[in-house]
Coordinates of C-alpha atoms and ligand atoms in Angstrom, one line a residue:
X1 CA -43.0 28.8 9.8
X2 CA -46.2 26.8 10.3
X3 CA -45.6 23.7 12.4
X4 CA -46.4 20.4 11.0
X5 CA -48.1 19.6 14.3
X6 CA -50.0 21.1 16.1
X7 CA -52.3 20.1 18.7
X8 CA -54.0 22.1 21.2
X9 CA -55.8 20.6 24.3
X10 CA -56.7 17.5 22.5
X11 CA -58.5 15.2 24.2
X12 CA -60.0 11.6 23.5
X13 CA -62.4 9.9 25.3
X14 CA -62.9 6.2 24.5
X15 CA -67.1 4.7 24.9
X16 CA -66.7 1.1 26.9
X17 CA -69.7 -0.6 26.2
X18 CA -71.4 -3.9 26.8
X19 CA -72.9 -6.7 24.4
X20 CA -76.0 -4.7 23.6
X21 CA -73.9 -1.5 22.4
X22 CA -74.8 0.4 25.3
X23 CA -72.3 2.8 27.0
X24 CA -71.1 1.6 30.3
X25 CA -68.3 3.6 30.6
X26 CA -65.7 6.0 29.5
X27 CA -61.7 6.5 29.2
X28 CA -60.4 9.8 29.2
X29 CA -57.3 8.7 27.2
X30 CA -56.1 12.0 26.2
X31 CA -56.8 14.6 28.3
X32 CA -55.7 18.5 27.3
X33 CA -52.5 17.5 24.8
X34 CA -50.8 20.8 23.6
X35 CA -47.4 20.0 21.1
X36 CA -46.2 21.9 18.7
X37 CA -43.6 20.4 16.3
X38 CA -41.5 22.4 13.7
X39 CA -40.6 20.2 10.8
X40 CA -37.5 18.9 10.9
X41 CA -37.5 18.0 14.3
X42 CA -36.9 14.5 16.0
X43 CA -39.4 14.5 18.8
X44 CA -39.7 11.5 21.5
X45 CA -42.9 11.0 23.0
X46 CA -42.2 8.9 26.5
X47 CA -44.5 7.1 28.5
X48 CA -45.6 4.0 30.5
X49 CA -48.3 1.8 29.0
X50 CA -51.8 3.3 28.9
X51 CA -50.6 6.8 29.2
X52 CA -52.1 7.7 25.6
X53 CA -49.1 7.1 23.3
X54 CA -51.1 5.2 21.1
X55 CA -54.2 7.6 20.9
X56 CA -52.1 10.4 20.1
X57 CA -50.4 9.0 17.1
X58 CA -53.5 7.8 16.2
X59 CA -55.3 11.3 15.7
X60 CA -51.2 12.1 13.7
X61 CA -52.4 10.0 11.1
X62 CA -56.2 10.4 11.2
X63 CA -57.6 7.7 12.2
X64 CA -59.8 9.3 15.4
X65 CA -61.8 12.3 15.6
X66 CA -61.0 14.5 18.8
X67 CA -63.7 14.6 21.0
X68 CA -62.2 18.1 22.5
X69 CA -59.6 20.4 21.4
X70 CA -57.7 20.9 17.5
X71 CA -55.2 19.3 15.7
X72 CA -53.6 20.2 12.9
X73 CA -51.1 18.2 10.5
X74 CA -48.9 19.8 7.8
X75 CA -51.5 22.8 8.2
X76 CA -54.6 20.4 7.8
X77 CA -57.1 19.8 10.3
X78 CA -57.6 16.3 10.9
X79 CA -61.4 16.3 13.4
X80 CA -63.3 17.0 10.2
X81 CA -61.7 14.1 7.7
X82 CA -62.2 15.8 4.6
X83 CA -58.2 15.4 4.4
X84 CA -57.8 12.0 5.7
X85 CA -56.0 10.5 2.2
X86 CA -53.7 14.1 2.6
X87 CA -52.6 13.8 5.9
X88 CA -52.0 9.9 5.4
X89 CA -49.5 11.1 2.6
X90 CA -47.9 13.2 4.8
X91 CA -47.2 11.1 8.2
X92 CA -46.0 7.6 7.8
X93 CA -46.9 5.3 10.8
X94 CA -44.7 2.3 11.4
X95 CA -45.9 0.4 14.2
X96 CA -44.9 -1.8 17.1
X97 CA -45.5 -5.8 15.5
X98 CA -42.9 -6.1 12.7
X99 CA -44.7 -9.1 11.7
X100 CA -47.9 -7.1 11.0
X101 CA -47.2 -4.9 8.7
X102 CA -45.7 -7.1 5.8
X103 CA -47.5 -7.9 3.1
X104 CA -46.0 -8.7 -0.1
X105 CA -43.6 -11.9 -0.6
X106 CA -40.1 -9.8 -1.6
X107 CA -38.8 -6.6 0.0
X108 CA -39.0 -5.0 -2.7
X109 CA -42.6 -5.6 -3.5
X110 CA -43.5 -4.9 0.3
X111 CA -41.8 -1.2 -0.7
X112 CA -43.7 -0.9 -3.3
X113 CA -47.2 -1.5 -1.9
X114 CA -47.5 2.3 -0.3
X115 CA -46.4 4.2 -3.1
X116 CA -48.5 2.4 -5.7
X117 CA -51.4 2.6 -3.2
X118 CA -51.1 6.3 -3.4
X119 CA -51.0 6.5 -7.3
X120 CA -47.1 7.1 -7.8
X121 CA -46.7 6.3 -11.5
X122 CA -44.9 2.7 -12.3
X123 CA -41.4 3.9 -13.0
X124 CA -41.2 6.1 -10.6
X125 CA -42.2 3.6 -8.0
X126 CA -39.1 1.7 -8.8
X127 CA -36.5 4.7 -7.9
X128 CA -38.5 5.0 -4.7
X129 CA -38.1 1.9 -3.9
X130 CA -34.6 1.0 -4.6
X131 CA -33.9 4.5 -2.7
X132 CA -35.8 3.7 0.0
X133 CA -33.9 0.1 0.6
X134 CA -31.0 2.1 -0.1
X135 CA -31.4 4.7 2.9
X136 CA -32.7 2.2 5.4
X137 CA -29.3 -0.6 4.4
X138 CA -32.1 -3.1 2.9
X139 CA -31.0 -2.7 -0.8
X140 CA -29.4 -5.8 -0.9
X141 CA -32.4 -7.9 0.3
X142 CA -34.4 -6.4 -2.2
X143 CA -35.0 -10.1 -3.8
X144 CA -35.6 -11.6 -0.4
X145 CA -38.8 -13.1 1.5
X146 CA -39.7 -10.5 4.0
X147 CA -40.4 -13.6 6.1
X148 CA -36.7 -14.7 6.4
X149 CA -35.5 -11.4 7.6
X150 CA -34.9 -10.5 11.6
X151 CA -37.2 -8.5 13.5
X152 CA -34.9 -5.3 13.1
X153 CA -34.5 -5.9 9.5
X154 CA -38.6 -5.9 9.0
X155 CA -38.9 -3.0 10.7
X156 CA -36.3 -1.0 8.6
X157 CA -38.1 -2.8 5.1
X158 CA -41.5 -1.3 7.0
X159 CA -39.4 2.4 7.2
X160 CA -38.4 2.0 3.6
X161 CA -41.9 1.2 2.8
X162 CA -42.9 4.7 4.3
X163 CA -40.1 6.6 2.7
X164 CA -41.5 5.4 -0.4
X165 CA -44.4 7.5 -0.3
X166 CA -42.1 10.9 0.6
X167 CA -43.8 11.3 3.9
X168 CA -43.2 15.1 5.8
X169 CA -43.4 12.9 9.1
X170 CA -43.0 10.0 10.0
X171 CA -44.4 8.2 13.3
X172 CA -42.8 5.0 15.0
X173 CA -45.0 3.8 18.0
X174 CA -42.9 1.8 19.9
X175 CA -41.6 0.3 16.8
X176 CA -38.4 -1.0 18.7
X177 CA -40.5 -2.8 21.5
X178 CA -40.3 -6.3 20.0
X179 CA -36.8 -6.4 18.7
X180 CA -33.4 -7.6 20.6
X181 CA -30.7 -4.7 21.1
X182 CA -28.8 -4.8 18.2
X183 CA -31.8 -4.9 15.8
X184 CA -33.4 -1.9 18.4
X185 CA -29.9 0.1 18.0
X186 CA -30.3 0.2 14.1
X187 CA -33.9 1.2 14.0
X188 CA -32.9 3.9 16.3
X189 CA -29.7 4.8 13.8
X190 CA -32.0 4.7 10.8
X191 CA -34.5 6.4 11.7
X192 CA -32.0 9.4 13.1
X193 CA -29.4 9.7 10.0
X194 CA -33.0 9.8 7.8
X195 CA -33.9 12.9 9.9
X196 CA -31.0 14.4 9.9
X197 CA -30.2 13.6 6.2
X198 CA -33.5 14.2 4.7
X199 CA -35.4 16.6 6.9
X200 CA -38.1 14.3 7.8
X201 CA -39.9 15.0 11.0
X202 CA -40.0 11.9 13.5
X203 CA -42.0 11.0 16.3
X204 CA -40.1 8.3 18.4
X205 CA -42.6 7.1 20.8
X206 CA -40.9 5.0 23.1
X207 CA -41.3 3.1 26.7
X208 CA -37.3 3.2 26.6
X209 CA -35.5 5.9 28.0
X210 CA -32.1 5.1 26.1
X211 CA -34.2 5.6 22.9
X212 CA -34.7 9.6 23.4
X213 CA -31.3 11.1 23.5
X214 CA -30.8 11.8 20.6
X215 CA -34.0 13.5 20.4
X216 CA -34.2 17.3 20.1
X217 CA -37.1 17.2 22.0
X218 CA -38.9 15.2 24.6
X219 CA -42.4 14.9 25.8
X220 CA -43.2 12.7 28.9
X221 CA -47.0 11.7 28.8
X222 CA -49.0 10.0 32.2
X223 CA -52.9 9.6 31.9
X224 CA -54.1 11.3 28.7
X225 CA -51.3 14.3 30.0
X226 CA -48.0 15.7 28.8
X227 CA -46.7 16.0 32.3
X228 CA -42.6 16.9 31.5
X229 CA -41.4 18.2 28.3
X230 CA -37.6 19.1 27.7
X231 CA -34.5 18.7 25.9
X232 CA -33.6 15.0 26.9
X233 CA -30.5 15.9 29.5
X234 CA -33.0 17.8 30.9
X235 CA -35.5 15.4 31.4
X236 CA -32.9 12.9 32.4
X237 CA -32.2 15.0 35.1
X238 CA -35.4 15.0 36.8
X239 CA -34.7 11.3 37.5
X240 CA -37.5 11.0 40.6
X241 CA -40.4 12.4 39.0
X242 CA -40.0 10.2 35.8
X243 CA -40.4 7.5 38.6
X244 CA -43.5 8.5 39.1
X245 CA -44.6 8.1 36.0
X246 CA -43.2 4.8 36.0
X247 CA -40.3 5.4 34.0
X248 CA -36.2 5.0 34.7
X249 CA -33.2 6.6 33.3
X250 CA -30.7 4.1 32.0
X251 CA -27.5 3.6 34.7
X252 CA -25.1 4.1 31.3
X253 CA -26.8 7.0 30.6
X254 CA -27.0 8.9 33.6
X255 CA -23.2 8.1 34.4
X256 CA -22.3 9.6 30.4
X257 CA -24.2 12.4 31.4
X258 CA -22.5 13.3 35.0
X259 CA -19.5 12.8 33.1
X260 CA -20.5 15.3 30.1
X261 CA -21.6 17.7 33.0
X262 CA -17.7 17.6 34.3
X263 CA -16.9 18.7 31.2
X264 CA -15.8 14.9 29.7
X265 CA -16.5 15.4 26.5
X266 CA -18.6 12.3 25.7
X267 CA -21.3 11.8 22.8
X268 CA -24.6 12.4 23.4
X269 CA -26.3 9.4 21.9
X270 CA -24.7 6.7 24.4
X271 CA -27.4 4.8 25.2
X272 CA -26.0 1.8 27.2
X273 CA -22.6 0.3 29.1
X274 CA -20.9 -0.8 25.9
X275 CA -20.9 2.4 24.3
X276 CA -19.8 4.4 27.4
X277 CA -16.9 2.0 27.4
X278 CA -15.6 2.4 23.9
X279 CA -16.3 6.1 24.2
X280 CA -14.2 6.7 27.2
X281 CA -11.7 4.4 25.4
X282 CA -11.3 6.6 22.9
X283 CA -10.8 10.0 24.7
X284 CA -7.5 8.0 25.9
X285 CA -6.8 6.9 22.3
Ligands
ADP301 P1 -50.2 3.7 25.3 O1 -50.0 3.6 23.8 O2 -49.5 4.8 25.9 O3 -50.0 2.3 25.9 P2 -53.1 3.9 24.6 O4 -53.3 5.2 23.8 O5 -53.1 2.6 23.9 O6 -51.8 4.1 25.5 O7 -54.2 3.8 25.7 C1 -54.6 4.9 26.6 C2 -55.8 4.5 27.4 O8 -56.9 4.3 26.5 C3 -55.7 3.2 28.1 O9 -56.4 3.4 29.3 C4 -56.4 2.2 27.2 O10 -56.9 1.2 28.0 C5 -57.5 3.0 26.6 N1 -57.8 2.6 25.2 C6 -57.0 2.4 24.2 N2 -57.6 2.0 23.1 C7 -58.9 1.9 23.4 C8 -60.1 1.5 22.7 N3 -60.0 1.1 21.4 N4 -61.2 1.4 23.4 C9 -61.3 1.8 24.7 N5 -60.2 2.2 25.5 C10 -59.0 2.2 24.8
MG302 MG1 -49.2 2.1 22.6

């Protein structure tokens, strides 16, 4: 099966220039990325700041032209931008400032904004919507001010409002960075039982380690460069170099994951003390 991504030794190079426009300087910020994603898939992209996150998910949904290499979403190229509006309709971005991406002044309107943007007829915008609300646990704010709602709760209202538009894909960069735990934790649940449930490809990219284990697949990126790539137990086991690239596996989840490897059967998606606790709890109950 064709993947629904598929880069190959992408790279980016961003001009610095000064006030007269002239180029002063450049930043390799992606520098030879290869991925390959089959849909389906929930794929965590991890890396310290400036390693070229950003870029990446930027070129996903369009909105750069590679300077080197290919890239190709749901089977369209994206350098040439004939199929800009295309690939838009088929990876959802939801981004890291909840605050930034509301625009209407009720959740359900806010919904509503991306599939009417597309051309979605009237009614069936409406059954998009209240579905949407109704697979992210929004429904019953529906009638609300987007304004009033936590951090965590925009950012699931900004999910539904990508769901909406029936997206193959859907891309969260660092969309958990500005929320507390608990609003972090049900991002991170919503965003997993909608892959699971409805088959929609994710891209979890993520400066948090604890985000990625539920991931099928993990890509560590340093400089412009996928430097590790793995199944996440994998990669949490290669503690030193992720060090190196400025990155550190949570205490809770290196301990659950000695313990799975003793044969403690534990789940794999503990991602901090609390969780640990009540799961070791219940192997006694
Ligand atoms: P991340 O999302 O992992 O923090 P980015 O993709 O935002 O990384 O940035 C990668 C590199 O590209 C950094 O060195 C950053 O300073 C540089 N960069 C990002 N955006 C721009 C831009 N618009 N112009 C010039 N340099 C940029
Ligand atoms: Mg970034």
């Amino acid at each position: 099966m064709q993947p629904i991504i598929d880069a190959k030794d992408l790279v980016h190079e961003y001009s610095r220039r000064d006030e007269e426009g002239n180029v002063t300087g450049i930043t390799r910020a992606l520098d030879g990325v290869s991925m390959q994603v089959k849909q389906g898939d929930l794929i965590a992209v991890l890396g310290a700041n400036g390693s070229g996150k950003s870029t990446f998910a930027k070129h996903l949904n369009a909105l750069l032209t590679p300077t080197e290499g290919t890239l190709y979403v749901g089977g369209m190229e994206c350098g040439d931008h004939t199929k800009d509006l295309d690939i838009r309709k088929t990876v959802g971005m939801v981004f890291q400032n909840p605050d930034n991406q509301i625009i209407a002044n009720v959740v359900e309107e806010d919904v509503g904004f991306g599939p009417e943007n597309i051309g979605v007829p009237t009614e069936e915008i409406w059954e998009r919507v209240a579905d949407a609300l109704k697979t992210v646990g929004m429904y019953e704010y529906r009638l609300n001010s987007p304004n009033k709602l936590s951090g965590g709760q925009k950012q699931r209202v900004a999910i539904a409002g990508i769901l909406a538009m029936k997206p193959k894909c859907i891309i969260l960069d660092e969309s958990t960075a500005m929320l507390d735990p608990g609003g972090r934790k049900a991002v991170i649940d919503t965003i997993t039982r909608i892959n699971k449930e409805e088959n929609i490809t994710v891209i979890l990219i993520t400066h948090y380690m604890e985000e990625v284990t539920g991931a099928d697949y993990v890509y560590v990126m340093d400089s412009g460069k996928v430097v590790m790539e793995g199944m996440p137990r994998d990669i949490f086991a290669r503690s030193d170099e992720l060090e190196e690239f400025r990155l550190a596996v949570p205490e809770a989840v290196r301990v659950a994951m000695l313990l799975r490897e003793k044969g403690i059967e534990l789940p794999k998606d503990i991602l901090d003390a609390g969780e640990l606790v009540d799961a070791v709890m219940k192997l006694q109950a």
